[in-house]
Structures are given as structure tokens and as C-alpha cells.
Coordinates of C-alpha atoms in Angstrom, one line a residue:
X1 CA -31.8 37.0 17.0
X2 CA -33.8 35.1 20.0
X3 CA -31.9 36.0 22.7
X4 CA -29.6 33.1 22.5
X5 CA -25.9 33.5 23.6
X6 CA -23.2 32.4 21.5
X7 CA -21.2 30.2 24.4
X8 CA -25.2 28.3 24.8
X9 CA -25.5 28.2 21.3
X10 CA -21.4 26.7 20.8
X11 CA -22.5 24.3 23.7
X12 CA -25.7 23.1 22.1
X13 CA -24.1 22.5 19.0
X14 CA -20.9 20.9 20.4
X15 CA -23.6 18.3 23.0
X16 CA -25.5 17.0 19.8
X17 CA -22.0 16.2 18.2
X18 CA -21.1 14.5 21.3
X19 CA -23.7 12.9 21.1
X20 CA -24.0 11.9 17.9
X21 CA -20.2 10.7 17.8
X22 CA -21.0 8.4 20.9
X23 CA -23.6 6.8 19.1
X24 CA -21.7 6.6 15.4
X25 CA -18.6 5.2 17.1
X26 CA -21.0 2.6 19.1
X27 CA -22.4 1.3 16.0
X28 CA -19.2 1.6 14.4
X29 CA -17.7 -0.9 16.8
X30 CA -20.4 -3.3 16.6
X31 CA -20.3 -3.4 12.7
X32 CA -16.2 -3.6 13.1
X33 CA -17.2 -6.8 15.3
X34 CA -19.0 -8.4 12.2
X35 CA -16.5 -7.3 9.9
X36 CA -13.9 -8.9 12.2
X37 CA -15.9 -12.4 12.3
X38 CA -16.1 -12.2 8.5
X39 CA -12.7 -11.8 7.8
X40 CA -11.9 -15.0 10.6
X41 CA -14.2 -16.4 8.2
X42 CA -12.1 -15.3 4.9
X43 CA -9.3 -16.0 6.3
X44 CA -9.6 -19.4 8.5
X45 CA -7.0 -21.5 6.5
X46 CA -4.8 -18.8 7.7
X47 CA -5.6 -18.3 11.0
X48 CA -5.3 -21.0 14.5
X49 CA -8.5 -22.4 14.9
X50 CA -8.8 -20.6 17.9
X51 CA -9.0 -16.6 17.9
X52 CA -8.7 -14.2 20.7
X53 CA -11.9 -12.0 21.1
X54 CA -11.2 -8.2 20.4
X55 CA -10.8 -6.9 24.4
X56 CA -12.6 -3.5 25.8
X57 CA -9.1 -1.9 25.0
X58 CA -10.4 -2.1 21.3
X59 CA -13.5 -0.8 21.9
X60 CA -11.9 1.7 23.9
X61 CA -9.1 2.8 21.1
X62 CA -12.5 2.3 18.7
X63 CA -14.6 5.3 20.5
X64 CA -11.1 7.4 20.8
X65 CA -10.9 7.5 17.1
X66 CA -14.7 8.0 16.0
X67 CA -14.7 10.9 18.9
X68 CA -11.0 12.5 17.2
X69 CA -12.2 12.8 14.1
X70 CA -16.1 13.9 14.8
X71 CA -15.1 16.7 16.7
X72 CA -11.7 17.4 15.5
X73 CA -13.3 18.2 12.3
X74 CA -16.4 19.4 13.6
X75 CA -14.8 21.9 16.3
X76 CA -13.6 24.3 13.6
X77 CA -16.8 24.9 11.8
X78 CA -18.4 25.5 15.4
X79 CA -15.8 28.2 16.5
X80 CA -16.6 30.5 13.8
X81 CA -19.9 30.5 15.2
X82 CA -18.8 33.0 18.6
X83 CA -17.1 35.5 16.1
X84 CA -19.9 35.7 13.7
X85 CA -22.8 38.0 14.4
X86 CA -26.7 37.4 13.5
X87 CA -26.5 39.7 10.5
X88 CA -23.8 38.7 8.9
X89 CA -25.5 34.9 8.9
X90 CA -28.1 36.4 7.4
X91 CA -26.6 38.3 4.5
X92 CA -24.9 34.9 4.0
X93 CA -21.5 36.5 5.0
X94 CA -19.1 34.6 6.9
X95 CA -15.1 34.9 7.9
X96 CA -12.5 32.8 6.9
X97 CA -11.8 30.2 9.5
X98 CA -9.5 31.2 12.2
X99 CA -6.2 30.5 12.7
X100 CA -6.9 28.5 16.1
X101 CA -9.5 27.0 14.3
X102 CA -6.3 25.7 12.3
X103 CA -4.6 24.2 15.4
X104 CA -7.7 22.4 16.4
X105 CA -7.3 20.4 12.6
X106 CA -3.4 19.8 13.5
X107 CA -4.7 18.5 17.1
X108 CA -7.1 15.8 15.5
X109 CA -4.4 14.7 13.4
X110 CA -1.8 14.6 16.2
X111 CA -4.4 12.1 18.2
X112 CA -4.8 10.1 15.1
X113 CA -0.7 10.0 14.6
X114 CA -0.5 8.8 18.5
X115 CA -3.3 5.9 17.8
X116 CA -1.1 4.6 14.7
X117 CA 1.8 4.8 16.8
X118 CA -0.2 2.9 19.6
X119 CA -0.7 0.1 16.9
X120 CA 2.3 0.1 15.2
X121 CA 4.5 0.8 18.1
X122 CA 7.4 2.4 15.7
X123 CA 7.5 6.2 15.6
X124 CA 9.4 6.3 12.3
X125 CA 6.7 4.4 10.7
X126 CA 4.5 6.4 12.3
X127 CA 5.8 9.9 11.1
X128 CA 6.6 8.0 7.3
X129 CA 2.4 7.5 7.1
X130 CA 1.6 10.7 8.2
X131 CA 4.4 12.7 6.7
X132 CA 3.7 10.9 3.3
X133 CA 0.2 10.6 3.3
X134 CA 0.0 14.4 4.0
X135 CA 2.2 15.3 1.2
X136 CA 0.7 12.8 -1.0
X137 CA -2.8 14.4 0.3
X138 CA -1.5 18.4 -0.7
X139 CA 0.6 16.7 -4.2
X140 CA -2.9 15.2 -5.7
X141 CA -5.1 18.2 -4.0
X142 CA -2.8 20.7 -6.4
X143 CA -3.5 18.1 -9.2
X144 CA -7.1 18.1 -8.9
X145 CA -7.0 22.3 -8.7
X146 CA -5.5 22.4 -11.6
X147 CA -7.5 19.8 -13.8
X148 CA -10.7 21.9 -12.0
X149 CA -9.4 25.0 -13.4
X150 CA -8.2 23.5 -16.7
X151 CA -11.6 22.7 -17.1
X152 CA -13.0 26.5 -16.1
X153 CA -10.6 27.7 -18.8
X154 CA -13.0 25.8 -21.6
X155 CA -15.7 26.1 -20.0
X156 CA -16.4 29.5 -22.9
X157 CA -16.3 26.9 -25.7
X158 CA -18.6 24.2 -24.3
X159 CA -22.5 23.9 -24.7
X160 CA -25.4 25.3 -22.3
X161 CA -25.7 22.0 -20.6
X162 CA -22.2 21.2 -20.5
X163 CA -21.6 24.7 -18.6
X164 CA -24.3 24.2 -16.3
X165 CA -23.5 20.9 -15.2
X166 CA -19.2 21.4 -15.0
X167 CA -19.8 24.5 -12.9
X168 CA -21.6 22.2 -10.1
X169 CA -18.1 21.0 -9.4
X170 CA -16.4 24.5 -9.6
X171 CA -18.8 26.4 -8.0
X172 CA -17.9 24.8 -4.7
X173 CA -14.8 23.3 -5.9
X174 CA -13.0 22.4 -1.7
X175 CA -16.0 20.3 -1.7
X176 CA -15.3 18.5 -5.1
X177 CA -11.9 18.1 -4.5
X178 CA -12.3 16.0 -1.8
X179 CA -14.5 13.9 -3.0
X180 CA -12.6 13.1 -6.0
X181 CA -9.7 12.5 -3.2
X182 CA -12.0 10.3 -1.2
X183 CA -13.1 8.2 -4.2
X184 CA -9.2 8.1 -5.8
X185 CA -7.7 6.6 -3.3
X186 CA -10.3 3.8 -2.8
X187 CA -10.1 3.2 -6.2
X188 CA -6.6 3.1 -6.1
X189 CA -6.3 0.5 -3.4
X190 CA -9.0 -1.5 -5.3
X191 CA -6.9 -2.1 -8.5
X192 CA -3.6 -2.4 -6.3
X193 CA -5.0 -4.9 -4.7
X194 CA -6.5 -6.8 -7.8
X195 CA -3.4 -6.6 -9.6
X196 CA -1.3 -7.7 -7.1
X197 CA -3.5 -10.8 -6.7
X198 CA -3.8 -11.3 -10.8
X199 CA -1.0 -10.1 -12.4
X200 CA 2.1 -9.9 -10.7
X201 CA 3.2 -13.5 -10.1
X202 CA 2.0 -14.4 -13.1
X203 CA 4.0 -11.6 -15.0
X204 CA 7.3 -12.5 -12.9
X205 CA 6.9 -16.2 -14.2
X206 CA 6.7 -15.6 -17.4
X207 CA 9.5 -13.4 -17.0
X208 CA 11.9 -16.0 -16.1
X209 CA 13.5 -17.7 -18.7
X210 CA 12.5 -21.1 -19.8
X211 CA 13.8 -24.1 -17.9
X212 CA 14.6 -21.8 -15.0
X213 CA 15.0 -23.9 -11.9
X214 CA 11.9 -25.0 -9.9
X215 CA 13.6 -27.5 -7.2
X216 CA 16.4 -26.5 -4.7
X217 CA 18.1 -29.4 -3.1
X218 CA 19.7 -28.5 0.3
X219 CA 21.8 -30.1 2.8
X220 CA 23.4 -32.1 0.4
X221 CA 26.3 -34.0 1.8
X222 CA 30.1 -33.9 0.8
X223 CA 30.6 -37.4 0.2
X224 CA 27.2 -37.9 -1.6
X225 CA 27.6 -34.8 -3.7
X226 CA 29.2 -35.9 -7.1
X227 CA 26.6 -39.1 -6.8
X228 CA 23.8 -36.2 -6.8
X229 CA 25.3 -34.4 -9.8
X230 CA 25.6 -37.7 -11.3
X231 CA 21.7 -39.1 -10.8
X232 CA 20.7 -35.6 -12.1
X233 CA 22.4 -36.1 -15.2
X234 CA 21.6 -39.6 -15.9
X235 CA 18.1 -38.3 -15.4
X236 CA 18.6 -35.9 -18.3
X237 CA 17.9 -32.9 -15.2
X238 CA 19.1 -29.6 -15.8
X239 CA 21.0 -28.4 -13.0
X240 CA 22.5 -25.1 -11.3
X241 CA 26.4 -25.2 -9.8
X242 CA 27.0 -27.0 -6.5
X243 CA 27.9 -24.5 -3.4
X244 CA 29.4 -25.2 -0.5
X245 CA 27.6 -23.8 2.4
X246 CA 28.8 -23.2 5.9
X247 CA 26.2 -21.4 8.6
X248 CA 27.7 -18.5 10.3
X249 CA 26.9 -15.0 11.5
X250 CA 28.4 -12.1 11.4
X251 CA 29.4 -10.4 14.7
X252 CA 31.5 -7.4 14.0
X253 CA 32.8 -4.7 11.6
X254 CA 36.5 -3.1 11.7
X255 CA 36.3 -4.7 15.5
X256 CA 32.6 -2.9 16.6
X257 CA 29.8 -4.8 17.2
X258 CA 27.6 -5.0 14.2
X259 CA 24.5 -4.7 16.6
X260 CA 25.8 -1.2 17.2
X261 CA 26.3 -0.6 13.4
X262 CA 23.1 -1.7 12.1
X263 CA 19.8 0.0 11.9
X264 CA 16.4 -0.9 13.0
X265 CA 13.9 -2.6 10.3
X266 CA 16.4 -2.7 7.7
X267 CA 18.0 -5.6 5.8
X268 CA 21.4 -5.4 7.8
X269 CA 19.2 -6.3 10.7
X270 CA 17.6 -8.8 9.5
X271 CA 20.7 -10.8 8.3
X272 CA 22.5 -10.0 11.3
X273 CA 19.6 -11.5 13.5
X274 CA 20.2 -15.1 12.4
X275 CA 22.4 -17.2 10.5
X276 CA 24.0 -17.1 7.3
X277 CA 24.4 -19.3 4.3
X278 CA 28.6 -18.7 4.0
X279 CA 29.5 -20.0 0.2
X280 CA 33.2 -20.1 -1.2
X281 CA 34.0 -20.2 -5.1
X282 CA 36.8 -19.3 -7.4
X283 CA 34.8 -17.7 -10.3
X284 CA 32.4 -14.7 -9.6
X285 CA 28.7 -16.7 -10.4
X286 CA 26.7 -15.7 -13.4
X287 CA 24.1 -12.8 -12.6
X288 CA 26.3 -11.1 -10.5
X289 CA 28.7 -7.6 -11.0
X290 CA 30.9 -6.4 -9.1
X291 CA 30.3 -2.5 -8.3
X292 CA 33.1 -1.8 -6.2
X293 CA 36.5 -3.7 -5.5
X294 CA 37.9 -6.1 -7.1
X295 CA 37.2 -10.2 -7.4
X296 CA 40.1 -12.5 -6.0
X297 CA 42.9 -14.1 -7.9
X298 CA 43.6 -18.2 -7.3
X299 CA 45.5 -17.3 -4.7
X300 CA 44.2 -15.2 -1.8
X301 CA 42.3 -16.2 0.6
X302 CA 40.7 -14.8 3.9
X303 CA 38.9 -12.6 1.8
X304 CA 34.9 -11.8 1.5
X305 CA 32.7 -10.5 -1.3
X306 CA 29.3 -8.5 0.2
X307 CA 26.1 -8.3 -1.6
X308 CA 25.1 -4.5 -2.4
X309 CA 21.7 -3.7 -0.6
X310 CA 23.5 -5.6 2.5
X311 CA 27.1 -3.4 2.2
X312 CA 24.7 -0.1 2.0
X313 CA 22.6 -1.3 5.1
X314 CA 25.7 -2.1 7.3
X315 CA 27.8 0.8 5.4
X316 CA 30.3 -1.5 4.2
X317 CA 32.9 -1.1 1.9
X318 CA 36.0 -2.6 0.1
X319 CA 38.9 -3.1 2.8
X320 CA 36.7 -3.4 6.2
X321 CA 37.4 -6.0 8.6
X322 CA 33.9 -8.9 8.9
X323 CA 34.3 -11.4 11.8
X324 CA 32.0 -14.1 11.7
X325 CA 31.3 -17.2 14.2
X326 CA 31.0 -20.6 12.8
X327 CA 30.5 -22.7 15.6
X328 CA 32.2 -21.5 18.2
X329 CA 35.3 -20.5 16.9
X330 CA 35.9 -16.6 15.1
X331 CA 37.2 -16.0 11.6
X332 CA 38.4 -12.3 10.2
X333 CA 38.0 -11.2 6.2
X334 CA 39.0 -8.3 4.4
X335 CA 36.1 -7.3 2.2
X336 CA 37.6 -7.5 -1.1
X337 CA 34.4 -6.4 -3.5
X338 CA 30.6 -5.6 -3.4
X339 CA 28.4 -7.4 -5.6
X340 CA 25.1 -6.6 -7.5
X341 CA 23.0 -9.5 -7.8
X342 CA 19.8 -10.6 -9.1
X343 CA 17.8 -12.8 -6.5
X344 CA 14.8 -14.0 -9.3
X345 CA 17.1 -16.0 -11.1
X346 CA 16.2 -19.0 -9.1
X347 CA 19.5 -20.1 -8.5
X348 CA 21.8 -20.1 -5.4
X349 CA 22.3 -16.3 -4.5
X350 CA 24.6 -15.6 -1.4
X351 CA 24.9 -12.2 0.9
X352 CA 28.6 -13.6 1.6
X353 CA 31.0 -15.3 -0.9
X354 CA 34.5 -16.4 0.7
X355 CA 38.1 -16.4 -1.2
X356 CA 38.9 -20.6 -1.8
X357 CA 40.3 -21.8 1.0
X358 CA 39.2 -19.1 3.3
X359 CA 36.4 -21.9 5.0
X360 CA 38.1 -25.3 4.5
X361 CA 38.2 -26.2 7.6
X362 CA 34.8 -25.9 8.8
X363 CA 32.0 -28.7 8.0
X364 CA 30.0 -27.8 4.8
X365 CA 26.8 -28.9 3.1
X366 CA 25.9 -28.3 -0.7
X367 CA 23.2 -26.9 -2.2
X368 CA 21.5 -26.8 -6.3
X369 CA 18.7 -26.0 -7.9
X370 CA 17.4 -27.8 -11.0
X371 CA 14.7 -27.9 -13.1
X372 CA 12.2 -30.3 -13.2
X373 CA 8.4 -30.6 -15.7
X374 CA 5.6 -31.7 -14.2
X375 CA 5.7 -34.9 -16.2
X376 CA 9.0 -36.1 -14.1
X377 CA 7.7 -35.6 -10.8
X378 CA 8.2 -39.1 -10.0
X379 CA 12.5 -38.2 -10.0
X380 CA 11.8 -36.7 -6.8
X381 CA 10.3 -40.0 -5.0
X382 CA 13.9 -41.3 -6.1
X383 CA 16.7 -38.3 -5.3
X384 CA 14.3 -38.2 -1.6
X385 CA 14.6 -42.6 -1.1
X386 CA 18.4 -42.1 -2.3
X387 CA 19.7 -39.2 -0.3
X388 CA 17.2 -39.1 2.7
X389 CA 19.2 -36.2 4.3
X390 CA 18.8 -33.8 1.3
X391 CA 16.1 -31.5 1.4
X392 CA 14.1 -30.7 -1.7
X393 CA 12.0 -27.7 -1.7
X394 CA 9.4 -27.4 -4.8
X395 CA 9.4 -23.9 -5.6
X396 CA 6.5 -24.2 -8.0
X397 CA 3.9 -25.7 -5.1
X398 CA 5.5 -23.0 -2.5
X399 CA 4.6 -20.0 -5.4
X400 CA 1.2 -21.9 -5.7
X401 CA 0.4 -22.0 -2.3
X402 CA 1.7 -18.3 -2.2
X403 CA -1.0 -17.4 -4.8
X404 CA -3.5 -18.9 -2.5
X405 CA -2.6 -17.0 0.4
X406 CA -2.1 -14.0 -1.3
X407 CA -5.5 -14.1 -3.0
X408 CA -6.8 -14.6 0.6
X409 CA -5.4 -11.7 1.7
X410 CA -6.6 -9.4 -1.1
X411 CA -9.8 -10.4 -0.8
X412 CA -10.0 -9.3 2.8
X413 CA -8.3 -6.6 2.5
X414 CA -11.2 -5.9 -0.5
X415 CA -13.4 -6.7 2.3
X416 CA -12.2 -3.7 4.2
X417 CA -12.0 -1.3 1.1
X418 CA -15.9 -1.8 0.6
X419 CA -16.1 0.1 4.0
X420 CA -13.7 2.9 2.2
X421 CA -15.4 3.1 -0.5
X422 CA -19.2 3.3 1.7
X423 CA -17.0 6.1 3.5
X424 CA -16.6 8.1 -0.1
X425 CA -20.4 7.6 -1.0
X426 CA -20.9 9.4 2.4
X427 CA -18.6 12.0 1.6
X428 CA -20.5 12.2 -1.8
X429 CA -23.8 12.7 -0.2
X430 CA -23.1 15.1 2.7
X431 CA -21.6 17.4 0.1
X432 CA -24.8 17.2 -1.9
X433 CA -26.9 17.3 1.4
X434 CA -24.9 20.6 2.5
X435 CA -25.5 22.2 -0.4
X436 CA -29.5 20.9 -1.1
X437 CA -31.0 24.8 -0.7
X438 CA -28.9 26.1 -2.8
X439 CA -29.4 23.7 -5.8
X440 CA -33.1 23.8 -5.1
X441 CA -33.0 27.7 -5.2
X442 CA -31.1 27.7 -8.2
X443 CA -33.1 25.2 -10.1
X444 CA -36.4 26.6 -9.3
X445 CA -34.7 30.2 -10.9
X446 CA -33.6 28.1 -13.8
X447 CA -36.9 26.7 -14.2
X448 CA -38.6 30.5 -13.7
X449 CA -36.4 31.5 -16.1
X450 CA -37.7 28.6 -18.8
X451 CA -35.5 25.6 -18.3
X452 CA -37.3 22.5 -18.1
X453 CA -36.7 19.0 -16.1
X454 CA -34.3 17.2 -19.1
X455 CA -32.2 20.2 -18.1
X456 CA -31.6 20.1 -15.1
X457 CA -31.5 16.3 -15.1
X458 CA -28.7 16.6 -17.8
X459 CA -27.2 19.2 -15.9
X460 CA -26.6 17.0 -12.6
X461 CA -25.9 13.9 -14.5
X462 CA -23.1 15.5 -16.2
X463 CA -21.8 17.2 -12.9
X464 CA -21.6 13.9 -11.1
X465 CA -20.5 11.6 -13.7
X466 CA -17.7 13.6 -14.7
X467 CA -16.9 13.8 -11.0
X468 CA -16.7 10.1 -10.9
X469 CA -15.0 10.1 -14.3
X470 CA -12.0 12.5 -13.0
X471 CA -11.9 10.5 -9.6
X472 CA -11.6 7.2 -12.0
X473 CA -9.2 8.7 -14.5
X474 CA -6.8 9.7 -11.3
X475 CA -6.9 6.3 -9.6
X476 CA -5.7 4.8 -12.8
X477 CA -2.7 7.4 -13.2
X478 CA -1.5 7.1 -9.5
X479 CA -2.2 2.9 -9.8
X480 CA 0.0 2.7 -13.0
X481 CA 2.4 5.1 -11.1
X482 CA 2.7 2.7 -8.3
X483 CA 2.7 -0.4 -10.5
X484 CA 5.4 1.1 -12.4
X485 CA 7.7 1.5 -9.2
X486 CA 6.5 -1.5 -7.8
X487 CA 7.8 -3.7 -11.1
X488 CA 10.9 -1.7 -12.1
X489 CA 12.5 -0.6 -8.4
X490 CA 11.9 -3.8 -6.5
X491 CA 10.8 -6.8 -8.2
X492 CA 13.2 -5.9 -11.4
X493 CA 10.3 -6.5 -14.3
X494 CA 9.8 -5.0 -17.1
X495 CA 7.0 -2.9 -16.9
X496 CA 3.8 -3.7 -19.0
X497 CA 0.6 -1.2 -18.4
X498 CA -2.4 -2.6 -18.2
X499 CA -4.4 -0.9 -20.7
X500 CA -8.1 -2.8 -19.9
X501 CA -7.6 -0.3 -16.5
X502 CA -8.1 2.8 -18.5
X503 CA -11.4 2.3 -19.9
X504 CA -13.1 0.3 -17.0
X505 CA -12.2 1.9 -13.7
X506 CA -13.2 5.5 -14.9
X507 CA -16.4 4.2 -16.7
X508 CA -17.0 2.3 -13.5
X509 CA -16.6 6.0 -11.3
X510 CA -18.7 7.7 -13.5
X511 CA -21.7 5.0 -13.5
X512 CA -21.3 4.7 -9.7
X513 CA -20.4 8.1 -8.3
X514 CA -22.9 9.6 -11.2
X515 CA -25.9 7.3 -9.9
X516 CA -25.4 7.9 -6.5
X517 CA -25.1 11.4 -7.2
X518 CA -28.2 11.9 -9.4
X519 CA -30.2 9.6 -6.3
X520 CA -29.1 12.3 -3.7
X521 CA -30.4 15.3 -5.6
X522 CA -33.7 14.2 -7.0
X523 CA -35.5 16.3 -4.4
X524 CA -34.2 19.6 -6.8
X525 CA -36.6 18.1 -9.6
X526 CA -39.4 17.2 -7.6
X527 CA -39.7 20.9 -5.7
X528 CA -42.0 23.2 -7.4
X529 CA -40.2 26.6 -8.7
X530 CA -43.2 29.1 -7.2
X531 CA -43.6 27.2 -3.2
X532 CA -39.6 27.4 -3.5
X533 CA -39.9 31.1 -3.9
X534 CA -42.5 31.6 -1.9
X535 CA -40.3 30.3 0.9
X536 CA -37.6 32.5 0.3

């Protein structure tokens, strides 16, 4: 309307971004150097005493990333400005966002997919996060659709008040939806990370059964081995079996090189990187099932039994060929069974269990666990002066220690999350900031129209606490979710949900989210209704 072209007025727009991105990621950088020396500070027990500085690369990678997102998310907006025409901005009409508009969003995210696989330096891990937190992204977007139109649907039966204040967050429902995303998932990670650091060593102890081994003894030797059994029971200690161990590593499979078998990052690799614990018995141990094949009679030997998760990893199955090297000399077994096993039991648990007589000839060690109460502490002083050469490992200092570490951890990583969760407050208020005029036009009409302040008040509380109250209620559902995985795919627990969760953590969304919300629209109750029309 004054003259302006659109490429000047795309280019004025697109500078004070620039701009504005150079200085957000500069600040952002400096505060990521205080957060930095706070977490040194969190974590020093952890850490070397002395720390590398963050180099300019950081900063560097630090700017890259602020810039990506600014103006990959900024860009898009801006580009409808060339195809819209000054009257159409005025009758408040606008187009849908263009389809290259579209490939400017799939760019931003394709810089921020190359940064993670800067860091992580694993493309498979880089593609998992962004493939997963995409679809976990569109899965709990749908979700949050749907509760939003669940809502509209009894919206007919609800009070005045009620209606007013739930259509705040369908009226411009893209905008609630991700909010209720940004504040989910910090909530989420918020809970994780306190149960984790409350609940879930503490449930997996008191899931073990009751005298369940706390010590191992290792590197016990042959010829001392039956006095060891024998001092345990004359000190009334209740004791695991006694395995023979041999150290060897597996080298091939049906005559190929296992490092040509294996995958990266997976268990095979990891057990095929190092040594194993080789173990011979007669009798299949407790806690474990066979699952395919068949366990040896008294007399075979040269025969293997595989632990399952390592047989899937290194696609291994009854009737293949295993060389291993013990020393420096080769030996050849038939894989004769796989085995499920449980490795919580606290007892001896081997990837590899030999036929007897398969490993006679190769130097051995023995290794037990045992249980031992606080209150007899003192038998350690002894088995350690007796049998120098053994080595004792007290599993109930290592989980302590553990606990401490872990707690560390979490509260750092808390640390960070109070960054995330600043980032959904600012998500909060440049949705209500966006749409400021309109709620100040509307309430100055509602007020024309005889609706008073306790209205409107009730009106925005009730938008913005149930906002926080959905955004509470779905961190809980996809924590639980989690949890539940977490306890009954890979630590094997029985799964207990933690009911004080459901009550607090929405309560706490709704207070939060709802306080913050009524601050950032206090300006629509202070405007008068007839200066508000009259600028119109």
C-alpha cells in the first residue's frame, strides 16, 4: 500500500531475523557456557579434575543450530508474503502455505539431522532419532486432535464459561497442539528421569528374592577351591555353585570370521570384542531354559550351549561350528542348544557353557557368589587374608555407589530439562503474544455486549489451565507407557504404576502452564472496550 516491493519487504523481514538469530544464538552460547560450568560443578566427582574448555568449533556448531532453526522455521511464514497481495492482508485473507514453503521445513530438519550425526557420528542412530521422534511427533499430534475434538463434541452440554474458555484452545487449535506437545514431552523427561533415579533400583531389589547373593568371589583357585566351599559353610554362608572358568574368545562361525558376521552396536559385538568367561557343567543351571536344541548327555563332549539374545545377535543356531582361542591354541564346538537366561538372579550367568570334558585341559579359575548381612562383614577381612588371590566384589556397595552416580546424572540432566521446559513457557507465550489483538478485540465485544471482568478472567483461567491439565494428563500416559516397557521388556519386573504421578504432574501443568498463561494475557482485562473500538 506504500509503494513497497514485496522482494524489499521479504528482505527486510528476512535481515531482522538474521539479525535477531545472531544475537539469540550469541546469548544462547554464553548461557550454554554457564550451564556447562554448572554441570562440571554437578558432576565433579565424576569428572577429571581437569576439563577441556568448549573450543570455537562449539560455538561454531552453537550459531549453526540457533540460525537452522530461526530461519528454517521463520522462512516459510515469510514466503507467503510475495504471493499475497495488500488486499487480501487486509480482509485478513491469506493462502495456505506453499508447497516449497514445505521443502524449506524438510531442509531445517535435514541440517539439524546432519548436526546429530556430527555429534553422534553414527548414521543409524541418527536416522533412529529422527525417524522416531517424527513419528512419535505425528502419533501424539493425532492424539491431541482427537482429545481437542472430543472436547468440541461436548462443548453443547457445558456452561457459558466453560464454552468460552475451552474454545480458546480450539479456536486456534495448530497452536494448542503444540504447546501441549512442547510441555508433554518436558514433563515426560522430568518424571523419567525422577523415577529412574527413585524407583527403579529400589523396586529391582526388592524384587529379588531374600538371601539373594550380594558377594561374588572370583579367581578362585583349583587347589583352594573345596577349602573356600568349606570356610563358607563353617561360616553358616549361603553360597551359589562353583564354575569353572576359562577366558577365551570367539573367533569364527561355520569357518567365517565372526567380525564379518557380527553387527555394529549390538551385543554380538560387544562380546566378540573381548574375552569370555568359558564355564563347563553337567546339569543345565537353575534359571535357565533351553529354547532350541537339546542339553548334552554324560557323555559328549566338544559341544557348546549359546545364551539367546547372543545366538540372535550372531545368528546362531543348533548345529553351527564356534572356534574359540584360549591362549594361543584353537578349539571347535558344535552348538548343541540355546539357552534363555535370567541375568538378575545374582548368580554366575555364562554367554557360553561347554559339554564336560570339552575344556579340561586348559588352566581354570572358579567363581561363586554368596550371600552375606551387613552384620558379618567382618567374614570378608578373613576369606580376603586366607585366599589373597580371590577377588571379592561387594555387589551391594557397587549398586550403592551406582545410585550415587545415577542420581548425579539425573540431576543434571534435570538441570538441562529446566532449559526445556523455559523453551515450552516461550512457546506458551508467543502463542498468546501472536494472538494478543484478537483476544483484546474479542473481549472488548464480549464486554460491549455485557460480560464483565470475572468473566473473562474465568474464561482464560479455564483455557490455560486445562491446557496445562491435558499437557500433564499426556506426560503421565506416555511416562507410564515407557515405564511399563522399560520394567517388563528389559529389566524383567513386574510392573507396578505409580499412582501418586496421576494426581500431581497434571495438577502441577495446570497451576504452572495456567499461571503463566493468565500472566501473558492480563493486558485483555486491562484494555478499555470503547479506545479498543475506537482503534479498529
Amino acid at each position: 500500500c506504500l509503494g513497497c516491493k514485496q522482494n524489499e519487504i521479504l528482505w527486510l523481514y528476512s535481515s531482522q531475523f538474521i539479525v535477531l538469530g545472531l544475537v539469540a544464538s550469541a546469548i544462547g552460547c554464553l548461557l550454554g557456557w554457564f550451564a556447562q560450568e554448572a554441570l562440571f560443578h554437578l558432576l565433579r566427582g565424576l569428572l577429571p579434575q581437569h576439563v577441556a574448555s568448549p573450543g570455537l568449533l562449539a560455538v561454531f556448531f552453537g550459531f549453526i543450530i540457533g540460525m537452522a532453526v530461526l530461519l528454517g522455521f521463520a522462512l516459510p511464514p515469510l514466503l507467503r508474503l510475495k504471493q499475497v497481495s495488500p488486499l487480501r492482508v487486509l480482509r485478513r485473507e491469506l493462502e495456505p502455505l506453499p508447497s516449497s514453503a514445505w521443502l524449506i521445513y524438510g531442509l531445517s530438519i535435514g541440517i539439524i539431522g546432519l548436526l546429530i550425526w556430527k555429534y553422534t557420528d553414527d548414521i543409524k542412530m541418527t536416522a533412529t532419532i529422527l525417524g522416531v521422534g517424527l513419528m512419535t511427533l505425528l502419533a501424539l499430534g493425532l492424539l491431541i486432535y482427537s482429545l481437542l475434538n472430543l472436547t468440541c463434541k461436548l462443548l453443547p452440554s457445558m456452561s457459558l464459561i466453560w464454552r468460552f474458555g475451552l474454545q480458546g484452545l480450539l479456536r486456534n487449535s495448530h497452536a494448542s497442539v503444540s504447546q501441549i506437545l512442547a510441555f508433554s514431552i518436558t514433563l515426560v523427561a522430568m518424571v523419567l528421569s525422577f523415577t529412574v533415579r527413585t524407583d527403579l533400583i529400589d523396586n529391582w531389589q526388592k524384587q529379588l528374592p531374600d538371601n539373594a547373593p550380594n558377594h561374588f568371589a572370583l579367581n578362585i583357585f583349583p587347589d583352594q577351591q573345596a577349602a573356600f566351599q568349606q570356610e563358607l559353610q563353617q561360616q553358616h554362608i549361603d553360597g551359589s555353585r562353583f564354575y569353572p572358568v576359562v577366558k577365551g574368545r570367539l573367533v569364527e562361525i561355520n569357518h567365517t570370521p565372526v567380525q564379518q558376521i557380527v553387527s555394529k552396536d549390538t551385543q554380538g559385538e560387544n562380546a566378540t570384542h573381548r574375552e569370555l568367561s568359558l564355564t563347563w557343567t553337567k546339569d543345565l543351571p537353575e534359571e535357565n531354559k533351553i529354547v532350541a536344541g537339546n542339553w548334552w548327555n554324560n557323555q559328549q563332549t566338544g559341544l557348546v550351549s549359546v545364551e539367546q539374545k547372543l545366538a540372535d545377535s550372531l545368528k546362531i543356531k543348533p548345529g553351527d561350528l564356534l572356534t574359540f582361542t584360549v591362549g594361543s591354541q584353537q578349539i571347535n564346538a558344535t552348538v548343541a542348544s540355546i539357552r534363555e537366561l535370567r541375568w538378575d538372579t545374582m548368580k554366575p550367568n555364562f554367554y557360553m557353557i561347554f559339554s564336560p570334558g570339552t575344556l579340561d585341559a586348559y588352566p581354570s579359575t572358579f567363581i561363586t557368589s554368596f550371600y552375606l548381612p551387613g552384620t558379618q562383614k567382618n567374614v570378608l577381612n578373613t576369606l580376603v587374608k586366607k585366599y589373597p588371590g580371590t577377588t571379592i566384589l561387594e555387589v551391594d556397595l557397587i549398586l550403592k555407589q551406582f545410585k550415587t552416580i545415577l542420581t548425579q546424572l539425573t540431576e543434571a540432566i534435570n538441570y538441562l530439562l529446566y532449559f526445556a521446559l523455559m523453551a515450552g513457557f516461550t512457546v506458551l507465550f508467543a502463542a498468546v503474544y501472536a494472538t494478543l489483538d484478537n483476544r483484546i478485540y474479542e473481549g472488548a465485544l464480549m464486554r460491549t455486549l455485557g460480560a464483565n471482568r470475572s468473566l473473562l478472567r474465568k474464561t482464560h483461567i479455564i483455557e490455560f489451565f486445562a491446557l496445562g491439565l491435558i499437557s500433564g494428563l499426556l506426560a503421565v500416559l506416555i511416562s507410564e507407557a515407557i515405564i511399563y516397557a522399560l520394567y517388563t521388556q528389559v529389566m524383567h519386573m513386574d510392573y507396578r504404576p505409580s499412582l501418586y504421578l496421576w494426581p500431581v504432574i497434571p495438577v502441577a501443568g495446570a497451576l504452572f502452564v495456567g499461571m503463566a498463561g493468565c500472566w501473558g494475557v492480563r493486558h485483555v482485562l486491562n484494555k478499555s472496550p470503547l479506545r479498543v473500538l475506537r482503534e479498529l
